[in-house]
Amino acid sequence: MCWLCGWVQLAGIEKHYQAGNIIAKYYSADNLPSSKHLGADVLQFLEFYENLTYSDSSFSDHFNNEAFETKQIRLHWRIERNSSLSKKVKKLKGYKCEACEMKFVDKYGEIGKQFIEAHHLKPISELGIGKFKVDLENDFAVLCSNCHSMIHKLADPSDLNELKKILTSVNSNGLN
Protein backbone atom coordinates (compact mmCIF):
# COMPACT_ATOMS: atom_id res chain seq x y z
CA MET A 1 0.00 0.00 0.00
CA CYS A 2 1.51 3.32 -1.07
CA TRP A 3 -0.28 6.06 0.86
CA LEU A 4 1.35 9.43 0.36
CA CYS A 5 2.37 11.03 3.61
CA GLY A 6 4.07 14.37 3.58
CA TRP A 7 4.60 16.93 0.89
CA VAL A 8 5.18 15.96 -2.71
CA GLN A 9 7.52 18.56 -4.19
CA LEU A 10 5.69 20.12 -7.13
CA ALA A 11 7.12 22.67 -9.54
CA GLY A 12 5.53 25.58 -11.33
CA ILE A 13 1.91 26.56 -10.87
CA GLU A 14 1.02 23.01 -9.76
CA LYS A 15 2.59 23.67 -6.36
CA HIS A 16 -0.37 25.91 -5.49
CA TYR A 17 -2.85 23.03 -5.74
CA GLN A 18 -1.31 20.79 -3.08
CA ALA A 19 -2.77 22.78 -0.16
CA GLY A 20 -6.31 22.04 -1.38
CA ASN A 21 -5.96 18.28 -1.01
CA ILE A 22 -6.80 16.22 2.03
CA ILE A 23 -5.92 12.63 1.12
CA ALA A 24 -4.14 10.85 -1.73
CA LYS A 25 -2.92 7.53 -2.95
CA TYR A 26 -0.48 7.24 -5.82
CA TYR A 27 -1.11 4.78 -8.65
CA SER A 28 1.40 4.45 -11.44
CA ALA A 29 -0.29 5.07 -14.81
CA ASP A 30 1.13 1.83 -16.19
CA ASN A 31 0.00 -0.25 -13.21
CA LEU A 32 -3.54 0.86 -12.31
CA PRO A 33 -5.40 -1.17 -9.67
CA SER A 34 -8.42 -3.35 -10.30
CA SER A 35 -11.91 -1.94 -9.65
CA LYS A 36 -12.08 -4.04 -6.48
CA HIS A 37 -8.78 -2.64 -5.20
CA LEU A 38 -9.78 0.92 -6.13
CA GLY A 39 -13.12 0.46 -4.35
CA ALA A 40 -11.34 -0.72 -1.21
CA ASP A 41 -9.12 2.36 -1.32
CA VAL A 42 -12.16 4.64 -1.67
CA LEU A 43 -13.75 2.95 1.35
CA GLN A 44 -10.52 3.53 3.28
CA PHE A 45 -10.63 7.22 2.32
CA LEU A 46 -14.23 7.47 3.49
CA GLU A 47 -13.22 5.96 6.81
CA PHE A 48 -10.47 8.59 7.13
CA TYR A 49 -13.02 11.34 6.41
CA GLU A 50 -15.43 9.97 9.02
CA ASN A 51 -12.69 10.22 11.62
CA LEU A 52 -11.72 13.81 10.85
CA THR A 53 -12.33 16.23 13.68
CA TYR A 54 -11.98 19.97 13.87
CA SER A 55 -9.12 20.76 16.21
CA ASP A 56 -8.52 24.52 16.06
CA SER A 57 -8.62 25.34 19.76
CA SER A 58 -7.39 28.86 19.03
CA PHE A 59 -10.68 29.84 17.33
CA SER A 60 -12.45 32.76 18.92
CA ASP A 61 -15.32 35.07 17.98
CA HIS A 62 -13.13 37.95 19.12
CA PHE A 63 -11.32 39.50 16.14
CA ASN A 64 -7.78 40.80 16.35
CA ASN A 65 -4.85 41.07 13.98
CA GLU A 66 -3.17 37.87 15.16
CA ALA A 67 -3.49 34.55 13.39
CA PHE A 68 -1.78 31.19 13.59
CA GLU A 69 -0.79 28.78 10.85
CA THR A 70 -0.52 25.05 11.41
CA LYS A 71 1.90 22.87 9.49
CA GLN A 72 0.40 19.43 8.97
CA ILE A 73 1.06 16.26 7.03
CA ARG A 74 -1.92 15.18 4.95
CA LEU A 75 -2.80 12.37 2.58
CA HIS A 76 -3.92 13.41 -0.94
CA TRP A 77 -5.86 12.21 -3.97
CA ARG A 78 -4.22 13.81 -6.98
CA ILE A 79 -5.20 13.77 -10.63
CA GLU A 80 -2.02 13.74 -12.65
CA ARG A 81 -1.96 16.28 -15.44
CA ASN A 82 0.30 16.38 -18.45
CA SER A 83 2.39 19.54 -17.91
CA SER A 84 3.57 19.52 -21.52
CA LEU A 85 -0.06 20.11 -22.60
CA SER A 86 -0.14 23.36 -20.67
CA LYS A 87 3.08 24.52 -22.33
CA LYS A 88 1.73 23.62 -25.78
CA VAL A 89 -1.56 25.45 -25.12
CA LYS A 90 0.28 28.58 -23.99
CA LYS A 91 2.58 28.50 -27.01
CA LEU A 92 -0.41 28.02 -29.35
CA LYS A 93 -2.77 30.57 -27.76
CA GLY A 94 -0.29 33.14 -26.51
CA TYR A 95 0.08 34.92 -23.21
CA LYS A 96 -2.90 37.29 -23.26
CA CYS A 97 -5.86 36.44 -21.01
CA GLU A 98 -8.78 35.34 -23.19
CA ALA A 99 -11.25 36.87 -20.74
CA CYS A 100 -9.86 40.28 -19.70
CA GLU A 101 -7.05 40.57 -22.28
CA MET A 102 -4.42 41.33 -19.63
CA LYS A 103 -0.80 40.44 -20.43
CA PHE A 104 1.45 39.78 -17.44
CA VAL A 105 4.45 41.20 -19.29
CA ASP A 106 2.63 44.56 -19.64
CA LYS A 107 1.87 44.67 -15.92
CA TYR A 108 5.01 43.07 -14.41
CA GLY A 109 7.68 43.54 -17.05
CA GLU A 110 10.29 40.85 -17.63
CA ILE A 111 9.11 38.55 -14.80
CA GLY A 112 5.65 38.44 -16.40
CA LYS A 113 7.01 37.36 -19.77
CA GLN A 114 5.45 34.11 -20.99
CA PHE A 115 3.25 33.78 -17.90
CA ILE A 116 -0.41 32.78 -18.17
CA GLU A 117 -2.51 29.89 -16.84
CA ALA A 118 -4.03 27.16 -19.01
CA HIS A 119 -7.63 26.34 -18.08
CA HIS A 120 -9.34 23.06 -19.01
CA LEU A 121 -12.70 24.06 -20.48
CA LYS A 122 -13.87 20.55 -19.62
CA PRO A 123 -13.14 20.06 -15.90
CA ILE A 124 -10.47 17.45 -15.15
CA SER A 125 -12.88 15.84 -12.69
CA GLU A 126 -15.19 14.98 -15.62
CA LEU A 127 -12.46 13.30 -17.64
CA GLY A 128 -12.08 9.56 -17.48
CA ILE A 129 -9.05 7.70 -16.20
CA GLY A 130 -6.43 6.91 -18.79
CA LYS A 131 -5.49 8.58 -22.05
CA PHE A 132 -7.92 10.66 -24.08
CA LYS A 133 -7.50 13.01 -26.99
CA VAL A 134 -7.77 16.76 -26.41
CA ASP A 135 -7.99 19.66 -28.85
CA LEU A 136 -5.46 22.27 -27.71
CA GLU A 137 -7.31 25.10 -29.47
CA ASN A 138 -10.87 24.29 -28.32
CA ASP A 139 -10.51 22.35 -25.05
CA PHE A 140 -8.41 24.99 -23.28
CA ALA A 141 -8.40 28.71 -22.56
CA VAL A 142 -5.47 30.83 -21.41
CA LEU A 143 -6.43 33.02 -18.47
CA CYS A 144 -4.76 35.38 -16.02
CA SER A 145 -4.75 34.15 -12.42
CA ASN A 146 -7.77 36.24 -11.40
CA CYS A 147 -9.92 35.19 -14.36
CA HIS A 148 -8.85 31.56 -13.82
CA SER A 149 -10.06 31.73 -10.22
CA MET A 150 -13.30 33.49 -11.19
CA ILE A 151 -14.23 31.05 -13.98
CA HIS A 152 -14.17 28.28 -11.37
CA LYS A 153 -16.81 30.21 -9.39
CA LEU A 154 -19.27 30.05 -12.30
CA ALA A 155 -21.97 27.38 -12.41
CA ASP A 156 -20.30 26.17 -15.61
CA PRO A 157 -16.50 26.59 -15.45
CA SER A 158 -16.30 25.94 -19.19
CA ASP A 159 -18.37 29.04 -20.03
CA LEU A 160 -15.70 31.51 -21.09
CA ASN A 161 -18.35 33.70 -22.76
CA GLU A 162 -20.21 34.08 -19.44
CA LEU A 163 -17.02 35.27 -17.76
CA LYS A 164 -16.46 37.76 -20.60
CA LYS A 165 -20.07 39.02 -20.20
CA ILE A 166 -19.49 39.57 -16.47
CA LEU A 167 -16.30 41.52 -17.19
CA THR A 168 -18.03 43.61 -19.87
CA SER A 169 -20.95 44.33 -17.54
CA VAL A 170 -18.71 45.31 -14.63
CA ASN A 171 -16.51 47.48 -16.84
CA SER A 172 -19.47 49.22 -18.53
CA ASN A 173 -21.02 49.99 -15.13
CA GLY A 174 -17.80 51.52 -13.86
CA LEU A 175 -17.44 48.92 -11.10
CA ASN A 176 -13.82 48.03 -11.80
mmCIF file with all atom_site columns, C-alpha atoms in Angstrom:
data_model
loop_
_atom_site.group_PDB
_atom_site.id
_atom_site.type_symbol
_atom_site.label_atom_id
_atom_site.label_alt_id
_atom_site.label_comp_id
_atom_site.label_asym_id
_atom_site.label_entity_id
_atom_site.label_seq_id
_atom_site.pdbx_PDB_ins_code
_atom_site.Cartn_x
_atom_site.Cartn_y
_atom_site.Cartn_z
_atom_site.occupancy
_atom_site.B_iso_or_equiv
_atom_site.pdbx_formal_charge
_atom_site.auth_seq_id
_atom_site.auth_comp_id
_atom_site.auth_asym_id
_atom_site.auth_atom_id
_atom_site.pdbx_PDB_model_num
ATOM 1   C CA . MET A 1 1   ? 0.000   0.000  0.000   1.00 0.00 ? 1   MET A CA 1
ATOM 2   C CA . CYS A 1 2   ? 1.514   3.319  -1.071  1.00 0.00 ? 2   CYS A CA 1
ATOM 3   C CA . TRP A 1 3   ? -0.281  6.060  0.858   1.00 0.00 ? 3   TRP A CA 1
ATOM 4   C CA . LEU A 1 4   ? 1.354   9.426  0.362   1.00 0.00 ? 4   LEU A CA 1
ATOM 5   C CA . CYS A 1 5   ? 2.368   11.025 3.615   1.00 0.00 ? 5   CYS A CA 1
ATOM 6   C CA . GLY A 1 6   ? 4.074   14.370 3.584   1.00 0.00 ? 6   GLY A CA 1
ATOM 7   C CA . TRP A 1 7   ? 4.596   16.927 0.885   1.00 0.00 ? 7   TRP A CA 1
ATOM 8   C CA . VAL A 1 8   ? 5.180   15.959 -2.707  1.00 0.00 ? 8   VAL A CA 1
ATOM 9   C CA . GLN A 1 9   ? 7.517   18.564 -4.188  1.00 0.00 ? 9   GLN A CA 1
ATOM 10  C CA . LEU A 1 10  ? 5.688   20.124 -7.127  1.00 0.00 ? 10  LEU A CA 1
ATOM 11  C CA . ALA A 1 11  ? 7.121   22.669 -9.540  1.00 0.00 ? 11  ALA A CA 1
ATOM 12  C CA . GLY A 1 12  ? 5.535   25.580 -11.326 1.00 0.00 ? 12  GLY A CA 1
ATOM 13  C CA . ILE A 1 13  ? 1.905   26.559 -10.866 1.00 0.00 ? 13  ILE A CA 1
ATOM 14  C CA . GLU A 1 14  ? 1.021   23.008 -9.761  1.00 0.00 ? 14  GLU A CA 1
ATOM 15  C CA . LYS A 1 15  ? 2.588   23.671 -6.356  1.00 0.00 ? 15  LYS A CA 1
ATOM 16  C CA . HIS A 1 16  ? -0.374  25.912 -5.494  1.00 0.00 ? 16  HIS A CA 1
ATOM 17  C CA . TYR A 1 17  ? -2.850  23.027 -5.741  1.00 0.00 ? 17  TYR A CA 1
ATOM 18  C CA . GLN A 1 18  ? -1.305  20.791 -3.076  1.00 0.00 ? 18  GLN A CA 1
ATOM 19  C CA . ALA A 1 19  ? -2.770  22.777 -0.159  1.00 0.00 ? 19  ALA A CA 1
ATOM 20  C CA . GLY A 1 20  ? -6.311  22.039 -1.378  1.00 0.00 ? 20  GLY A CA 1
ATOM 21  C CA . ASN A 1 21  ? -5.959  18.277 -1.015  1.00 0.00 ? 21  ASN A CA 1
ATOM 22  C CA . ILE A 1 22  ? -6.801  16.219 2.035   1.00 0.00 ? 22  ILE A CA 1
ATOM 23  C CA . ILE A 1 23  ? -5.921  12.634 1.121   1.00 0.00 ? 23  ILE A CA 1
ATOM 24  C CA . ALA A 1 24  ? -4.137  10.853 -1.725  1.00 0.00 ? 24  ALA A CA 1
ATOM 25  C CA . LYS A 1 25  ? -2.920  7.529  -2.946  1.00 0.00 ? 25  LYS A CA 1
ATOM 26  C CA . TYR A 1 26  ? -0.480  7.236  -5.817  1.00 0.00 ? 26  TYR A CA 1
ATOM 27  C CA . TYR A 1 27  ? -1.111  4.776  -8.649  1.00 0.00 ? 27  TYR A CA 1
ATOM 28  C CA . SER A 1 28  ? 1.403   4.448  -11.441 1.00 0.00 ? 28  SER A CA 1
ATOM 29  C CA . ALA A 1 29  ? -0.293  5.071  -14.813 1.00 0.00 ? 29  ALA A CA 1
ATOM 30  C CA . ASP A 1 30  ? 1.126   1.831  -16.190 1.00 0.00 ? 30  ASP A CA 1
ATOM 31  C CA . ASN A 1 31  ? -0.003  -0.254 -13.212 1.00 0.00 ? 31  ASN A CA 1
ATOM 32  C CA . LEU A 1 32  ? -3.544  0.859  -12.315 1.00 0.00 ? 32  LEU A CA 1
ATOM 33  C CA . PRO A 1 33  ? -5.398  -1.168 -9.669  1.00 0.00 ? 33  PRO A CA 1
ATOM 34  C CA . SER A 1 34  ? -8.421  -3.352 -10.297 1.00 0.00 ? 34  SER A CA 1
ATOM 35  C CA . SER A 1 35  ? -11.905 -1.943 -9.653  1.00 0.00 ? 35  SER A CA 1
ATOM 36  C CA . LYS A 1 36  ? -12.080 -4.045 -6.485  1.00 0.00 ? 36  LYS A CA 1
ATOM 37  C CA . HIS A 1 37  ? -8.775  -2.645 -5.197  1.00 0.00 ? 37  HIS A CA 1
ATOM 38  C CA . LEU A 1 38  ? -9.775  0.920  -6.134  1.00 0.00 ? 38  LEU A CA 1
ATOM 39  C CA . GLY A 1 39  ? -13.123 0.459  -4.355  1.00 0.00 ? 39  GLY A CA 1
ATOM 40  C CA . ALA A 1 40  ? -11.335 -0.724 -1.215  1.00 0.00 ? 40  ALA A CA 1
ATOM 41  C CA . ASP A 1 41  ? -9.120  2.360  -1.319  1.00 0.00 ? 41  ASP A CA 1
ATOM 42  C CA . VAL A 1 42  ? -12.160 4.640  -1.666  1.00 0.00 ? 42  VAL A CA 1
ATOM 43  C CA . LEU A 1 43  ? -13.753 2.954  1.352   1.00 0.00 ? 43  LEU A CA 1
ATOM 44  C CA . GLN A 1 44  ? -10.525 3.532  3.283   1.00 0.00 ? 44  GLN A CA 1
ATOM 45  C CA . PHE A 1 45  ? -10.627 7.224  2.323   1.00 0.00 ? 45  PHE A CA 1
ATOM 46  C CA . LEU A 1 46  ? -14.234 7.466  3.488   1.00 0.00 ? 46  LEU A CA 1
ATOM 47  C CA . GLU A 1 47  ? -13.216 5.956  6.813   1.00 0.00 ? 47  GLU A CA 1
ATOM 48  C CA . PHE A 1 48  ? -10.471 8.588  7.126   1.00 0.00 ? 48  PHE A CA 1
ATOM 49  C CA . TYR A 1 49  ? -13.016 11.338 6.414   1.00 0.00 ? 49  TYR A CA 1
ATOM 50  C CA . GLU A 1 50  ? -15.432 9.965  9.023   1.00 0.00 ? 50  GLU A CA 1
ATOM 51  C CA . ASN A 1 51  ? -12.686 10.215 11.625  1.00 0.00 ? 51  ASN A CA 1
ATOM 52  C CA . LEU A 1 52  ? -11.721 13.813 10.847  1.00 0.00 ? 52  LEU A CA 1
ATOM 53  C CA . THR A 1 53  ? -12.333 16.229 13.676  1.00 0.00 ? 53  THR A CA 1
ATOM 54  C CA . TYR A 1 54  ? -11.984 19.971 13.875  1.00 0.00 ? 54  TYR A CA 1
ATOM 55  C CA . SER A 1 55  ? -9.120  20.760 16.211  1.00 0.00 ? 55  SER A CA 1
ATOM 56  C CA . ASP A 1 56  ? -8.521  24.516 16.064  1.00 0.00 ? 56  ASP A CA 1
ATOM 57  C CA . SER A 1 57  ? -8.620  25.343 19.764  1.00 0.00 ? 57  SER A CA 1
ATOM 58  C CA . SER A 1 58  ? -7.392  28.857 19.027  1.00 0.00 ? 58  SER A CA 1
ATOM 59  C CA . PHE A 1 59  ? -10.679 29.842 17.334  1.00 0.00 ? 59  PHE A CA 1
ATOM 60  C CA . SER A 1 60  ? -12.447 32.762 18.915  1.00 0.00 ? 60  SER A CA 1
ATOM 61  C CA . ASP A 1 61  ? -15.320 35.066 17.980  1.00 0.00 ? 61  ASP A CA 1
ATOM 62  C CA . HIS A 1 62  ? -13.132 37.947 19.116  1.00 0.00 ? 62  HIS A CA 1
ATOM 63  C CA . PHE A 1 63  ? -11.318 39.501 16.140  1.00 0.00 ? 63  PHE A CA 1
ATOM 64  C CA . ASN A 1 64  ? -7.782  40.803 16.351  1.00 0.00 ? 64  ASN A CA 1
ATOM 65  C CA . ASN A 1 65  ? -4.849  41.069 13.984  1.00 0.00 ? 65  ASN A CA 1
ATOM 66  C CA . GLU A 1 66  ? -3.171  37.869 15.163  1.00 0.00 ? 66  GLU A CA 1
ATOM 67  C CA . ALA A 1 67  ? -3.488  34.545 13.385  1.00 0.00 ? 67  ALA A CA 1
ATOM 68  C CA . PHE A 1 68  ? -1.784  31.190 13.592  1.00 0.00 ? 68  PHE A CA 1
ATOM 69  C CA . GLU A 1 69  ? -0.786  28.777 10.852  1.00 0.00 ? 69  GLU A CA 1
ATOM 70  C CA . THR A 1 70  ? -0.522  25.047 11.408  1.00 0.00 ? 70  THR A CA 1
ATOM 71  C CA . LYS A 1 71  ? 1.899   22.868 9.493   1.00 0.00 ? 71  LYS A CA 1
ATOM 72  C CA . GLN A 1 72  ? 0.403   19.426 8.968   1.00 0.00 ? 72  GLN A CA 1
ATOM 73  C CA . ILE A 1 73  ? 1.059   16.264 7.028   1.00 0.00 ? 73  ILE A CA 1
ATOM 74  C CA . ARG A 1 74  ? -1.920  15.180 4.945   1.00 0.00 ? 74  ARG A CA 1
ATOM 75  C CA . LEU A 1 75  ? -2.802  12.372 2.578   1.00 0.00 ? 75  LEU A CA 1
ATOM 76  C CA . HIS A 1 76  ? -3.921  13.407 -0.938  1.00 0.00 ? 76  HIS A CA 1
ATOM 77  C CA . TRP A 1 77  ? -5.865  12.208 -3.974  1.00 0.00 ? 77  TRP A CA 1
ATOM 78  C CA . ARG A 1 78  ? -4.225  13.805 -6.985  1.00 0.00 ? 78  ARG A CA 1
ATOM 79  C CA . ILE A 1 79  ? -5.205  13.766 -10.627 1.00 0.00 ? 79  ILE A CA 1
ATOM 80  C CA . GLU A 1 80  ? -2.015  13.737 -12.649 1.00 0.00 ? 80  GLU A CA 1
ATOM 81  C CA . ARG A 1 81  ? -1.962  16.276 -15.444 1.00 0.00 ? 81  ARG A CA 1
ATOM 82  C CA . ASN A 1 82  ? 0.296   16.384 -18.453 1.00 0.00 ? 82  ASN A CA 1
ATOM 83  C CA . SER A 1 83  ? 2.385   19.541 -17.907 1.00 0.00 ? 83  SER A CA 1
ATOM 84  C CA . SER A 1 84  ? 3.571   19.523 -21.519 1.00 0.00 ? 84  SER A CA 1
ATOM 85  C CA . LEU A 1 85  ? -0.060  20.113 -22.600 1.00 0.00 ? 85  LEU A CA 1
ATOM 86  C CA . SER A 1 86  ? -0.143  23.364 -20.665 1.00 0.00 ? 86  SER A CA 1
ATOM 87  C CA . LYS A 1 87  ? 3.077   24.519 -22.325 1.00 0.00 ? 87  LYS A CA 1
ATOM 88  C CA . LYS A 1 88  ? 1.730   23.622 -25.778 1.00 0.00 ? 88  LYS A CA 1
ATOM 89  C CA . VAL A 1 89  ? -1.559  25.448 -25.117 1.00 0.00 ? 89  VAL A CA 1
ATOM 90  C CA . LYS A 1 90  ? 0.285   28.580 -23.986 1.00 0.00 ? 90  LYS A CA 1
ATOM 91  C CA . LYS A 1 91  ? 2.578   28.500 -27.007 1.00 0.00 ? 91  LYS A CA 1
ATOM 92  C CA . LEU A 1 92  ? -0.411  28.024 -29.346 1.00 0.00 ? 92  LEU A CA 1
ATOM 93  C CA . LYS A 1 93  ? -2.772  30.566 -27.755 1.00 0.00 ? 93  LYS A CA 1
ATOM 94  C CA . GLY A 1 94  ? -0.290  33.139 -26.515 1.00 0.00 ? 94  GLY A CA 1
ATOM 95  C CA . TYR A 1 95  ? 0.085   34.919 -23.207 1.00 0.00 ? 95  TYR A CA 1
ATOM 96  C CA . LYS A 1 96  ? -2.905  37.290 -23.260 1.00 0.00 ? 96  LYS A CA 1
ATOM 97  C CA . CYS A 1 97  ? -5.864  36.437 -21.008 1.00 0.00 ? 97  CYS A CA 1
ATOM 98  C CA . GLU A 1 98  ? -8.779  35.337 -23.189 1.00 0.00 ? 98  GLU A CA 1
ATOM 99  C CA . ALA A 1 99  ? -11.248 36.871 -20.738 1.00 0.00 ? 99  ALA A CA 1
ATOM 100 C CA . CYS A 1 100 ? -9.864  40.283 -19.700 1.00 0.00 ? 100 CYS A CA 1
ATOM 101 C CA . GLU A 1 101 ? -7.046  40.568 -22.283 1.00 0.00 ? 101 GLU A CA 1
ATOM 102 C CA . MET A 1 102 ? -4.418  41.333 -19.626 1.00 0.00 ? 102 MET A CA 1
ATOM 103 C CA . LYS A 1 103 ? -0.801  40.438 -20.429 1.00 0.00 ? 103 LYS A CA 1
ATOM 104 C CA . PHE A 1 104 ? 1.445   39.784 -17.443 1.00 0.00 ? 104 PHE A CA 1
ATOM 105 C CA . VAL A 1 105 ? 4.451   41.203 -19.285 1.00 0.00 ? 105 VAL A CA 1
ATOM 106 C CA . ASP A 1 106 ? 2.632   44.558 -19.635 1.00 0.00 ? 106 ASP A CA 1
ATOM 107 C CA . LYS A 1 107 ? 1.873   44.668 -15.919 1.00 0.00 ? 107 LYS A CA 1
ATOM 108 C CA . TYR A 1 108 ? 5.007   43.067 -14.409 1.00 0.00 ? 108 TYR A CA 1
ATOM 109 C CA . GLY A 1 109 ? 7.679   43.544 -17.051 1.00 0.00 ? 109 GLY A CA 1
ATOM 110 C CA . GLU A 1 110 ? 10.287  40.854 -17.629 1.00 0.00 ? 110 GLU A CA 1
ATOM 111 C CA . ILE A 1 111 ? 9.110   38.549 -14.802 1.00 0.00 ? 111 ILE A CA 1
ATOM 112 C CA . GLY A 1 112 ? 5.648   38.444 -16.403 1.00 0.00 ? 112 GLY A CA 1
ATOM 113 C CA . LYS A 1 113 ? 7.009   37.362 -19.767 1.00 0.00 ? 113 LYS A CA 1
ATOM 114 C CA . GLN A 1 114 ? 5.448   34.110 -20.993 1.00 0.00 ? 114 GLN A CA 1
ATOM 115 C CA . PHE A 1 115 ? 3.251   33.780 -17.900 1.00 0.00 ? 115 PHE A CA 1
ATOM 116 C CA . ILE A 1 116 ? -0.412  32.780 -18.166 1.00 0.00 ? 116 ILE A CA 1
ATOM 117 C CA . GLU A 1 117 ? -2.512  29.889 -16.843 1.00 0.00 ? 117 GLU A CA 1
ATOM 118 C CA . ALA A 1 118 ? -4.030  27.158 -19.012 1.00 0.00 ? 118 ALA A CA 1
ATOM 119 C CA . HIS A 1 119 ? -7.632  26.336 -18.084 1.00 0.00 ? 119 HIS A CA 1
ATOM 120 C CA . HIS A 1 120 ? -9.344  23.064 -19.009 1.00 0.00 ? 120 HIS A CA 1
ATOM 121 C CA . LEU A 1 121 ? -12.698 24.061 -20.478 1.00 0.00 ? 121 LEU A CA 1
ATOM 122 C CA . LYS A 1 122 ? -13.870 20.553 -19.624 1.00 0.00 ? 122 LYS A CA 1
ATOM 123 C CA . PRO A 1 123 ? -13.139 20.056 -15.898 1.00 0.00 ? 123 PRO A CA 1
ATOM 124 C CA . ILE A 1 124 ? -10.470 17.453 -15.152 1.00 0.00 ? 124 ILE A CA 1
ATOM 125 C CA . SER A 1 125 ? -12.880 15.837 -12.693 1.00 0.00 ? 125 SER A CA 1
ATOM 126 C CA . GLU A 1 126 ? -15.195 14.976 -15.618 1.00 0.00 ? 126 GLU A CA 1
ATOM 127 C CA . LEU A 1 127 ? -12.462 13.302 -17.639 1.00 0.00 ? 127 LEU A CA 1
ATOM 128 C CA . GLY A 1 128 ? -12.079 9.557  -17.478 1.00 0.00 ? 128 GLY A CA 1
ATOM 129 C CA . ILE A 1 129 ? -9.046  7.702  -16.200 1.00 0.00 ? 129 ILE A CA 1
ATOM 130 C CA . GLY A 1 130 ? -6.426  6.906  -18.788 1.00 0.00 ? 130 GLY A CA 1
ATOM 131 C CA . LYS A 1 131 ? -5.490  8.577  -22.054 1.00 0.00 ? 131 LYS A CA 1
ATOM 132 C CA . PHE A 1 132 ? -7.924  10.664 -24.079 1.00 0.00 ? 132 PHE A CA 1
ATOM 133 C CA . LYS A 1 133 ? -7.505  13.007 -26.994 1.00 0.00 ? 133 LYS A CA 1
ATOM 134 C CA . VAL A 1 134 ? -7.765  16.759 -26.414 1.00 0.00 ? 134 VAL A CA 1
ATOM 135 C CA . ASP A 1 135 ? -7.985  19.662 -28.848 1.00 0.00 ? 135 ASP A CA 1
ATOM 136 C CA . LEU A 1 136 ? -5.460  22.266 -27.715 1.00 0.00 ? 136 LEU A CA 1
ATOM 137 C CA . GLU A 1 137 ? -7.314  25.097 -29.465 1.00 0.00 ? 137 GLU A CA 1
ATOM 138 C CA . ASN A 1 138 ? -10.867 24.293 -28.316 1.00 0.00 ? 138 ASN A CA 1
ATOM 139 C CA . ASP A 1 139 ? -10.514 22.352 -25.050 1.00 0.00 ? 139 ASP A CA 1
ATOM 140 C CA . PHE A 1 140 ? -8.413  24.994 -23.275 1.00 0.00 ? 140 PHE A CA 1
ATOM 141 C CA . ALA A 1 141 ? -8.398  28.713 -22.559 1.00 0.00 ? 141 ALA A CA 1
ATOM 142 C CA . VAL A 1 142 ? -5.471  30.828 -21.411 1.00 0.00 ? 142 VAL A CA 1
ATOM 143 C CA . LEU A 1 143 ? -6.434  33.017 -18.468 1.00 0.00 ? 143 LEU A CA 1
ATOM 144 C CA . CYS A 1 144 ? -4.762  35.376 -16.019 1.00 0.00 ? 144 CYS A CA 1
ATOM 145 C CA . SER A 1 145 ? -4.746  34.155 -12.419 1.00 0.00 ? 145 SER A CA 1
ATOM 146 C CA . ASN A 1 146 ? -7.772  36.236 -11.395 1.00 0.00 ? 146 ASN A CA 1
ATOM 147 C CA . CYS A 1 147 ? -9.920  35.189 -14.359 1.00 0.00 ? 147 CYS A CA 1
ATOM 148 C CA . HIS A 1 148 ? -8.854  31.565 -13.824 1.00 0.00 ? 148 HIS A CA 1
ATOM 149 C CA . SER A 1 149 ? -10.062 31.735 -10.223 1.00 0.00 ? 149 SER A CA 1
ATOM 150 C CA . MET A 1 150 ? -13.301 33.493 -11.195 1.00 0.00 ? 150 MET A CA 1
ATOM 151 C CA . ILE A 1 151 ? -14.233 31.054 -13.977 1.00 0.00 ? 151 ILE A CA 1
ATOM 152 C CA . HIS A 1 152 ? -14.174 28.280 -11.365 1.00 0.00 ? 152 HIS A CA 1
ATOM 153 C CA . LYS A 1 153 ? -16.808 30.210 -9.385  1.00 0.00 ? 153 LYS A CA 1
ATOM 154 C CA . LEU A 1 154 ? -19.270 30.053 -12.303 1.00 0.00 ? 154 LEU A CA 1
ATOM 155 C CA . ALA A 1 155 ? -21.969 27.379 -12.406 1.00 0.00 ? 155 ALA A CA 1
ATOM 156 C CA . ASP A 1 156 ? -20.303 26.167 -15.614 1.00 0.00 ? 156 ASP A CA 1
ATOM 157 C CA . PRO A 1 157 ? -16.504 26.589 -15.447 1.00 0.00 ? 157 PRO A CA 1
ATOM 158 C CA . SER A 1 158 ? -16.298 25.937 -19.188 1.00 0.00 ? 158 SER A CA 1
ATOM 159 C CA . ASP A 1 159 ? -18.366 29.037 -20.029 1.00 0.00 ? 159 ASP A CA 1
ATOM 160 C CA . LEU A 1 160 ? -15.696 31.508 -21.092 1.00 0.00 ? 160 LEU A CA 1
ATOM 161 C CA . ASN A 1 161 ? -18.346 33.701 -22.758 1.00 0.00 ? 161 ASN A CA 1
ATOM 162 C CA . GLU A 1 162 ? -20.205 34.076 -19.443 1.00 0.00 ? 162 GLU A CA 1
ATOM 163 C CA . LEU A 1 163 ? -17.019 35.272 -17.758 1.00 0.00 ? 163 LEU A CA 1
ATOM 164 C CA . LYS A 1 164 ? -16.462 37.762 -20.597 1.00 0.00 ? 164 LYS A CA 1
ATOM 165 C CA . LYS A 1 165 ? -20.068 39.024 -20.195 1.00 0.00 ? 165 LYS A CA 1
ATOM 166 C CA . ILE A 1 166 ? -19.488 39.574 -16.475 1.00 0.00 ? 166 ILE A CA 1
ATOM 167 C CA . LEU A 1 167 ? -16.299 41.516 -17.188 1.00 0.00 ? 167 LEU A CA 1
ATOM 168 C CA . THR A 1 168 ? -18.028 43.610 -19.867 1.00 0.00 ? 168 THR A CA 1
ATOM 169 C CA . SER A 1 169 ? -20.951 44.330 -17.540 1.00 0.00 ? 169 SER A CA 1
ATOM 170 C CA . VAL A 1 170 ? -18.715 45.308 -14.632 1.00 0.00 ? 170 VAL A CA 1
ATOM 171 C CA . ASN A 1 171 ? -16.507 47.483 -16.844 1.00 0.00 ? 171 ASN A CA 1
ATOM 172 C CA . SER A 1 172 ? -19.468 49.223 -18.533 1.00 0.00 ? 172 SER A CA 1
ATOM 173 C CA . ASN A 1 173 ? -21.023 49.991 -15.125 1.00 0.00 ? 173 ASN A CA 1
ATOM 174 C CA . GLY A 1 174 ? -17.800 51.519 -13.857 1.00 0.00 ? 174 GLY A CA 1
ATOM 175 C CA . LEU A 1 175 ? -17.440 48.920 -11.099 1.00 0.00 ? 175 LEU A CA 1
ATOM 176 C CA . ASN A 1 176 ? -13.819 48.027 -11.803 1.00 0.00 ? 176 ASN A CA 1
#
